[in-house]
Every structure is written in C-alpha cells, then in structure tokens.
mmCIF file of C-alpha atoms in Angstrom:
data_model
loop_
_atom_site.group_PDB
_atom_site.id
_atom_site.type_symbol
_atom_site.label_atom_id
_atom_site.label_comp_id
_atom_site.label_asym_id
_atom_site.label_seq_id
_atom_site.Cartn_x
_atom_site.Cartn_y
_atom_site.Cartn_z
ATOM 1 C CA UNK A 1 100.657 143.384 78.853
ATOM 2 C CA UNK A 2 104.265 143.691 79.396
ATOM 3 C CA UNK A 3 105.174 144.672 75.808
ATOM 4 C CA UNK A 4 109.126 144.598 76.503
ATOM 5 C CA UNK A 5 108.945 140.897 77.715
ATOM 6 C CA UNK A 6 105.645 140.184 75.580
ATOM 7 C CA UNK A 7 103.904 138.214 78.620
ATOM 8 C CA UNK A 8 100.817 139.182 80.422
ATOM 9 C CA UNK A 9 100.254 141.293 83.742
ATOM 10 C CA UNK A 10 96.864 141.516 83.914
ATOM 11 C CA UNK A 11 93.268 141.959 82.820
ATOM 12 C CA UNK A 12 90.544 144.680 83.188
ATOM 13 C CA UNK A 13 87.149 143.763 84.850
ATOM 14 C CA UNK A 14 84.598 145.754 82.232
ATOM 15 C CA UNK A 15 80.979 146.393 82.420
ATOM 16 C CA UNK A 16 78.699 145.218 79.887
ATOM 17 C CA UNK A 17 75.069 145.296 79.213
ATOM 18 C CA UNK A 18 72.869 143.650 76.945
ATOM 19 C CA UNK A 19 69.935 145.849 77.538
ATOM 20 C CA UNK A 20 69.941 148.034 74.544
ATOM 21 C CA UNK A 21 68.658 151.106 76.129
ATOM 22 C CA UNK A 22 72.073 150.718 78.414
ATOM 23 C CA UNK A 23 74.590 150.505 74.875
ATOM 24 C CA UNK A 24 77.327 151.343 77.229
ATOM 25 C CA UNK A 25 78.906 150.909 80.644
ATOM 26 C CA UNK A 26 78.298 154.789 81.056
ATOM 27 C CA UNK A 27 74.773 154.672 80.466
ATOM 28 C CA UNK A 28 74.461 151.829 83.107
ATOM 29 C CA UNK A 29 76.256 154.365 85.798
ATOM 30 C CA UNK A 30 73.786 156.979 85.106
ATOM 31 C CA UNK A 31 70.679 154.536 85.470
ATOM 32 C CA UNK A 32 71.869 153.598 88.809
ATOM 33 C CA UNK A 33 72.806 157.092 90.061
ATOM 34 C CA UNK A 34 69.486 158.388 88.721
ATOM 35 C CA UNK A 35 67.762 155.494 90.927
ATOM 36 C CA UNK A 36 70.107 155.579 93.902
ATOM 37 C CA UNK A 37 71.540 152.496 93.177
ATOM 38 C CA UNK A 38 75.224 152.947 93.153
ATOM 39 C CA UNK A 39 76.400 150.681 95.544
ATOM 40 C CA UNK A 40 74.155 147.853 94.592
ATOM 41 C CA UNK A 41 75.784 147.875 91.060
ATOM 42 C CA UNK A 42 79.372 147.973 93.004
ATOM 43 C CA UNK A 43 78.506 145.150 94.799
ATOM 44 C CA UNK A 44 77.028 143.236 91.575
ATOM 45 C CA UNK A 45 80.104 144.331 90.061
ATOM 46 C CA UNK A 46 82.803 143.168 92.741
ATOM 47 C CA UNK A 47 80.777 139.998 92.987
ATOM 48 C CA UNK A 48 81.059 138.608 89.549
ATOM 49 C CA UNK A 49 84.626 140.400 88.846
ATOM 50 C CA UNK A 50 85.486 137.565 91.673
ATOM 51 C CA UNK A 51 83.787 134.627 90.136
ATOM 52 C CA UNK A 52 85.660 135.076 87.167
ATOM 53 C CA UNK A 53 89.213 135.906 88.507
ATOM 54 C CA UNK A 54 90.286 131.579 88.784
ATOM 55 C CA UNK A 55 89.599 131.627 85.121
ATOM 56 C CA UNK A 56 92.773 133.148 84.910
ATOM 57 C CA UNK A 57 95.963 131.627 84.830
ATOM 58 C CA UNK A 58 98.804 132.569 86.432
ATOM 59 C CA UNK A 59 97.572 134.871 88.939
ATOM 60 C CA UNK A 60 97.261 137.766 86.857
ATOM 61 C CA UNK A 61 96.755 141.461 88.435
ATOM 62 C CA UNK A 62 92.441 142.104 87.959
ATOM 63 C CA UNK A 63 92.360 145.951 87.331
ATOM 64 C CA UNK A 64 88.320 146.959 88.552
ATOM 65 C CA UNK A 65 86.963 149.992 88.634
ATOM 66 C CA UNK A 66 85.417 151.588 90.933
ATOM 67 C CA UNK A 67 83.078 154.628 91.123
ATOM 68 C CA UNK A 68 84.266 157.537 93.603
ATOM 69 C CA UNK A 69 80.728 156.875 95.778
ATOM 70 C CA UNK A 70 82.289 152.853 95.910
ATOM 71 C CA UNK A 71 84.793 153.979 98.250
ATOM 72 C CA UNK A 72 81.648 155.369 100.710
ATOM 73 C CA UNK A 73 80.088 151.320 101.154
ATOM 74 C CA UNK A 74 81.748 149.625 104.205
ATOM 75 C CA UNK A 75 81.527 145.663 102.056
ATOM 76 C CA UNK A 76 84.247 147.206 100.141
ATOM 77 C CA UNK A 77 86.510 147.765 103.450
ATOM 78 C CA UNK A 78 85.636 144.243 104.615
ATOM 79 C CA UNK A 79 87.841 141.507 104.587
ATOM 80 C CA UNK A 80 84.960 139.282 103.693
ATOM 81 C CA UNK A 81 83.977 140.928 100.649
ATOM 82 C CA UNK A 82 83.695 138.873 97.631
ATOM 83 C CA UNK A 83 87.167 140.023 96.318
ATOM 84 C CA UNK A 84 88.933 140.125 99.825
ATOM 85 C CA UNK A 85 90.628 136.585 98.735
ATOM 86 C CA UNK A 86 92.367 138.054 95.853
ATOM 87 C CA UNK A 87 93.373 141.272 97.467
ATOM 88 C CA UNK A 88 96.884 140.664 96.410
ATOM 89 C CA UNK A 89 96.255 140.540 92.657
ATOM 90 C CA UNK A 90 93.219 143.073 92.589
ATOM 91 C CA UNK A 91 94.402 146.644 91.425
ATOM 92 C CA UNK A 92 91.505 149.534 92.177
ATOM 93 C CA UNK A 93 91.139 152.319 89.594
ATOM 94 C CA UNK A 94 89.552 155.443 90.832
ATOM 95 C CA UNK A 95 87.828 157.021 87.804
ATOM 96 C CA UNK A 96 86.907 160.856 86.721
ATOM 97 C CA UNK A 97 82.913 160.038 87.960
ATOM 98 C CA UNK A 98 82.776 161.317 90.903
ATOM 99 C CA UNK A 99 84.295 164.163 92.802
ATOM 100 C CA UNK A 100 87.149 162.831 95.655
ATOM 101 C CA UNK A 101 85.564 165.665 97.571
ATOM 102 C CA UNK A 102 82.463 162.980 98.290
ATOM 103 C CA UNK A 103 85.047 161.163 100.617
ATOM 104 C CA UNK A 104 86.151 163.691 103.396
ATOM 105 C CA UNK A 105 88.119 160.126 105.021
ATOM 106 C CA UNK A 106 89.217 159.000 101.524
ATOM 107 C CA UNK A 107 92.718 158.365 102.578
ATOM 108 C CA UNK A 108 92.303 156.420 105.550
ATOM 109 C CA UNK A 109 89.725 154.220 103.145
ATOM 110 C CA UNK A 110 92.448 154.145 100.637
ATOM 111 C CA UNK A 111 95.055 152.612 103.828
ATOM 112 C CA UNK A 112 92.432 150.082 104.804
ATOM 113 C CA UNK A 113 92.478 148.695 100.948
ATOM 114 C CA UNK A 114 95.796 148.529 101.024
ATOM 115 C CA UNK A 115 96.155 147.089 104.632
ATOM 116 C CA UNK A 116 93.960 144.753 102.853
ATOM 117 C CA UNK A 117 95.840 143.891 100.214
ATOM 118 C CA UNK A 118 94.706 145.651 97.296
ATOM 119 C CA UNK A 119 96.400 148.039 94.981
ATOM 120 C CA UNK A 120 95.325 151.674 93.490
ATOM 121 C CA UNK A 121 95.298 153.146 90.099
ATOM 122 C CA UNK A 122 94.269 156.822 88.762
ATOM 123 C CA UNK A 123 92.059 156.222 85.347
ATOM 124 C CA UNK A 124 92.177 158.785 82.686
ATOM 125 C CA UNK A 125 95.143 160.730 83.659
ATOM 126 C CA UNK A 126 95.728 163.401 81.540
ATOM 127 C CA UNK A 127 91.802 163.769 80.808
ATOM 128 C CA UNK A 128 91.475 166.167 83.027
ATOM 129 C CA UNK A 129 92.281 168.121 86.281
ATOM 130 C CA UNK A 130 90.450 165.176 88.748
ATOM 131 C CA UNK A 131 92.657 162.816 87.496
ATOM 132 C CA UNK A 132 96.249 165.030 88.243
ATOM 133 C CA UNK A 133 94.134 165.859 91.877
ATOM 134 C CA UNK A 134 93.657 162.137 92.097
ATOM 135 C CA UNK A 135 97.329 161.126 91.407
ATOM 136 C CA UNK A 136 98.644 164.010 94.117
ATOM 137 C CA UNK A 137 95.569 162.505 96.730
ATOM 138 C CA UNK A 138 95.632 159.085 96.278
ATOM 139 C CA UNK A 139 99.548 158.333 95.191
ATOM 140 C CA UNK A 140 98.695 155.377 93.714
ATOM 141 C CA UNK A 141 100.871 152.102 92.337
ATOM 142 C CA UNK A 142 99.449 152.216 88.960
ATOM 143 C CA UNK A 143 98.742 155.399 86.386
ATOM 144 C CA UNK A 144 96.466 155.000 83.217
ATOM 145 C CA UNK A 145 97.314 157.462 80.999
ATOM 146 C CA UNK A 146 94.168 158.412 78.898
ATOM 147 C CA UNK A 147 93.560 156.888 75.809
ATOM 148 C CA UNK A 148 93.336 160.772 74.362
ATOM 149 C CA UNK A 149 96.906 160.762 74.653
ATOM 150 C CA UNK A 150 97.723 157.478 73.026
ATOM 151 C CA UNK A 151 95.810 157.719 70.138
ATOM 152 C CA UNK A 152 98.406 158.739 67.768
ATOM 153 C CA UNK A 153 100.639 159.652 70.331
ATOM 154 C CA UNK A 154 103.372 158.633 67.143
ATOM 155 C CA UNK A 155 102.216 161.462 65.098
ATOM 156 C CA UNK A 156 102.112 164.148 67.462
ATOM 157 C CA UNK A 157 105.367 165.960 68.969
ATOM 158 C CA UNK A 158 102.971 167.577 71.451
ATOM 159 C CA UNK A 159 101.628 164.240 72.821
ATOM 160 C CA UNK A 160 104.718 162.299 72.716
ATOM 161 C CA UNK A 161 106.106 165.200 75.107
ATOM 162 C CA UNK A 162 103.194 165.122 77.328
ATOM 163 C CA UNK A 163 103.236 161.458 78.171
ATOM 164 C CA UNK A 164 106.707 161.553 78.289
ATOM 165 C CA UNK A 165 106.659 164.240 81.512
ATOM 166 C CA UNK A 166 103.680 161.975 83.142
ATOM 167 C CA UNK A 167 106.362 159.158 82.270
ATOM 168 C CA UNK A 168 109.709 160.891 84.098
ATOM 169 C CA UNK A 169 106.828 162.044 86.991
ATOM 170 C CA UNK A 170 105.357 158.276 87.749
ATOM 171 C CA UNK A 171 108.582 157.012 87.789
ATOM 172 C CA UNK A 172 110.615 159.335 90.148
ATOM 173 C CA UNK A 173 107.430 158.837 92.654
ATOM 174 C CA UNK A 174 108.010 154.892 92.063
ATOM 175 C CA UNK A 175 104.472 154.446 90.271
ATOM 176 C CA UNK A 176 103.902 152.261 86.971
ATOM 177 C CA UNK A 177 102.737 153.702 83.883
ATOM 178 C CA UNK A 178 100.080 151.902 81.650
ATOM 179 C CA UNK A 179 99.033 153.001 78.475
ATOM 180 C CA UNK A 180 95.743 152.510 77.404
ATOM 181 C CA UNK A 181 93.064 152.235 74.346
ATOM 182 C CA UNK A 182 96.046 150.813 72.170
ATOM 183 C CA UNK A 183 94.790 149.865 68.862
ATOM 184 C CA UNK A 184 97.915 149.563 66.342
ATOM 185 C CA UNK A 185 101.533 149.115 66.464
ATOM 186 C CA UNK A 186 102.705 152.610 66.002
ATOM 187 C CA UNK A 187 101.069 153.640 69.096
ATOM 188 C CA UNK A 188 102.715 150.340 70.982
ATOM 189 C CA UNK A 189 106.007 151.425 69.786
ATOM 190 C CA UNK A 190 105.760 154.855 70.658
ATOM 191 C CA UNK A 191 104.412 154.217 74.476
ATOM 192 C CA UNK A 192 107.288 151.506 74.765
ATOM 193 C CA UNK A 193 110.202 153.918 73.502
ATOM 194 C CA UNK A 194 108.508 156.101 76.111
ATOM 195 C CA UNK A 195 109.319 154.100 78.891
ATOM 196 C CA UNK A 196 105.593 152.993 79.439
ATOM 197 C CA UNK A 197 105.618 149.769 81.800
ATOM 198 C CA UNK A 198 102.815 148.189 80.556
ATOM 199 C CA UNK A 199 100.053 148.472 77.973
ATOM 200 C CA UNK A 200 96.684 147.806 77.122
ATOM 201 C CA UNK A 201 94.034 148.067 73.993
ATOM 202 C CA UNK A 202 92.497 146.488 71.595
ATOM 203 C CA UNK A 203 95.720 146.188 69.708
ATOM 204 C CA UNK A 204 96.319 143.157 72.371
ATOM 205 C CA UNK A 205 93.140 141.905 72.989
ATOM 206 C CA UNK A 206 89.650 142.605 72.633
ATOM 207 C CA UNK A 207 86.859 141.914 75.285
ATOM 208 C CA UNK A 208 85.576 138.309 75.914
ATOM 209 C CA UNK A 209 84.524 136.782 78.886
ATOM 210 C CA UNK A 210 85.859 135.478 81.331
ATOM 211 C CA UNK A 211 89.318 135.876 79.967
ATOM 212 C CA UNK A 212 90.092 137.371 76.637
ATOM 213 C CA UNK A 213 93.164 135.465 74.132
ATOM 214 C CA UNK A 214 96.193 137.793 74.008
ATOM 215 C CA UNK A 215 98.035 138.423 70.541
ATOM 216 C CA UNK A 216 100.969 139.441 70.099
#
C-alpha cells in the first residue's frame, strides 16, 4: 500500500498448499527441486497468478515471485505466456533461492522481461549478501527490504539506521523501497518517517484469495 496517500499499489501472488506434509511455500520449493520439478511449479504458478489478476480492481501492480532456476525456462521469455497480457502491471521478485550464478545470460533475460513489459524486484534485501549482489546485478525498480529489518525497526537505533542507508541508496539509483512483514503501527510509522514508498504486512491485509480486503 501507499501508506502516505492510504490507497493501494498492489498485491503479492503467494504460494499455498493444503497438503499438510507441504505446511509452507518453502517446503513446496524443496519437493519440487528434490524431484526436478522446478519449472513445472513456475509454470503452475504463473498460470493461476494470471487467472486471478482481473479480480482486481484498478489495475493494481501483481508482485510474483520467482525462483532463480525460473529465469532458465524460455515460457517465461515468451510473449504468449500466461502473464504476457499483464506485463505492464506484473512486478518480478528475484528471491535468495537460488544462486544468480545459475544464469551466466541473466541480464539479457532480465532485458527481454522488461522489453516485455514486466518489472523487477530484489526480495529479502538486507537478509543477506545475494540479495545486495542481486540489487548491484539486476538494478531493479522495486527493493523489499527484509522483514528482519522491519520487525521492530521502531525500537532499534541500529535498524532504523540500516534501512535508512538502503533508503538514501534506492532512491539516489531511482528504485522504490517497500517494506515488508508489517504487522503493527509502530513499525508503519517508522518505515514511513523513513521515506519507505510503499508497504506491506499483515498490519494491512492478511492472505485471501483471489484478492485480500485492505484496512487501514
């Protein structure tokens, strides 16, 4: 959400599983790299991200992951992929799974996406050195800062000067910030007073398909 105007920029695409040896969308990624069935799971994925994006209003941005190995299958380069209609409001995130090193041609992949129409995001940063080598790689539109640095961020000098720097950093290289894994006002406050564009957690909204009901 936008929490300066309070409107809404977008939603997150998140995996879910109601097989209870899978509890969470990490156990599901492991399963399919265990079988060799990454990219089947990205394509499931992509596939019913775009069935639900018209039950949105108002255009939103979708934010959907995407594993490293994701950027390796051609459907995602296509322009008839499932989500190649809604390029325009489809953000990528690149998450910590997978080493960029997997994808020797990563940035000419990355400048077909966006020839396409889609926009990139680094996940996590701040959780660790992949995401700082994947904001320097990729230079994407959006930065997630990790929720390790929100929680609390209101109680700790140390934190509020950290995501303050990523903050001043994203900015000067013309990149939006979004704080994520919000869950009370304090942290809100905090991320807005430091100059966060956007934000996101269960403070807003909690899961629900197809669309969860923002609060404000």
């Amino acid at each position: 959400v936008d929490g300066y105007q309070k409107r809404i920029f977008g939603f997150e695409a998140l995996m879910r599983s109601r097989e209870p040896d899978l509890p969470h969308p990490g156990a599901v990624l492991d399963a399919a790299e265990q079988l060799g069935r990454l990219e089947e799971l990205g394509r499931i994925v992509r596939l019913r991200t775009s069935l639900s994006i018209p039950e949105a209003k108002d255009e939103p941005a979708i934010f959907v992951n995407l594993h490293v190995r994701d950027l390796l299958d051609e459907s995602l380069l296509s322009q008839h992929s499932p989500m190649a209609p809604f390029a325009k409001n489809i953000v990528l995130e690149v998450t910590e799974r997978g080493s960029l090193a997997e994808v020797p041609d990563v940035q000419q992949r990355i400048a077909l996406l966006r020839e396409l129409g889609y926009r990139i995001a680094v996940d996590d940063l701040g959780a660790g050195y992949a995401g700082l080598t994947s904001f320097a790689l990729l230079e994407p539109e959006f930065v997630k800062l990790d929720m390790s640095l929100v929680r609390d961020v209101h109680l700790s000098k140390t934190k509020t000067k950290v995501v303050r720097s990523m903050v001043n950093l994203a900015k000067d290289m013309g990149m939006l910030v979004v704080g994520e894994g919000i869950e009370c006002v304090e942290e809100s406050d905090a991320l807005l007073e430091l100059g966060c564009d956007y934000l996101q957690g269960f403070y807003y909204a909690k899961p629900a398909p197809p669309v969860p009901e923002v609060k404000w």
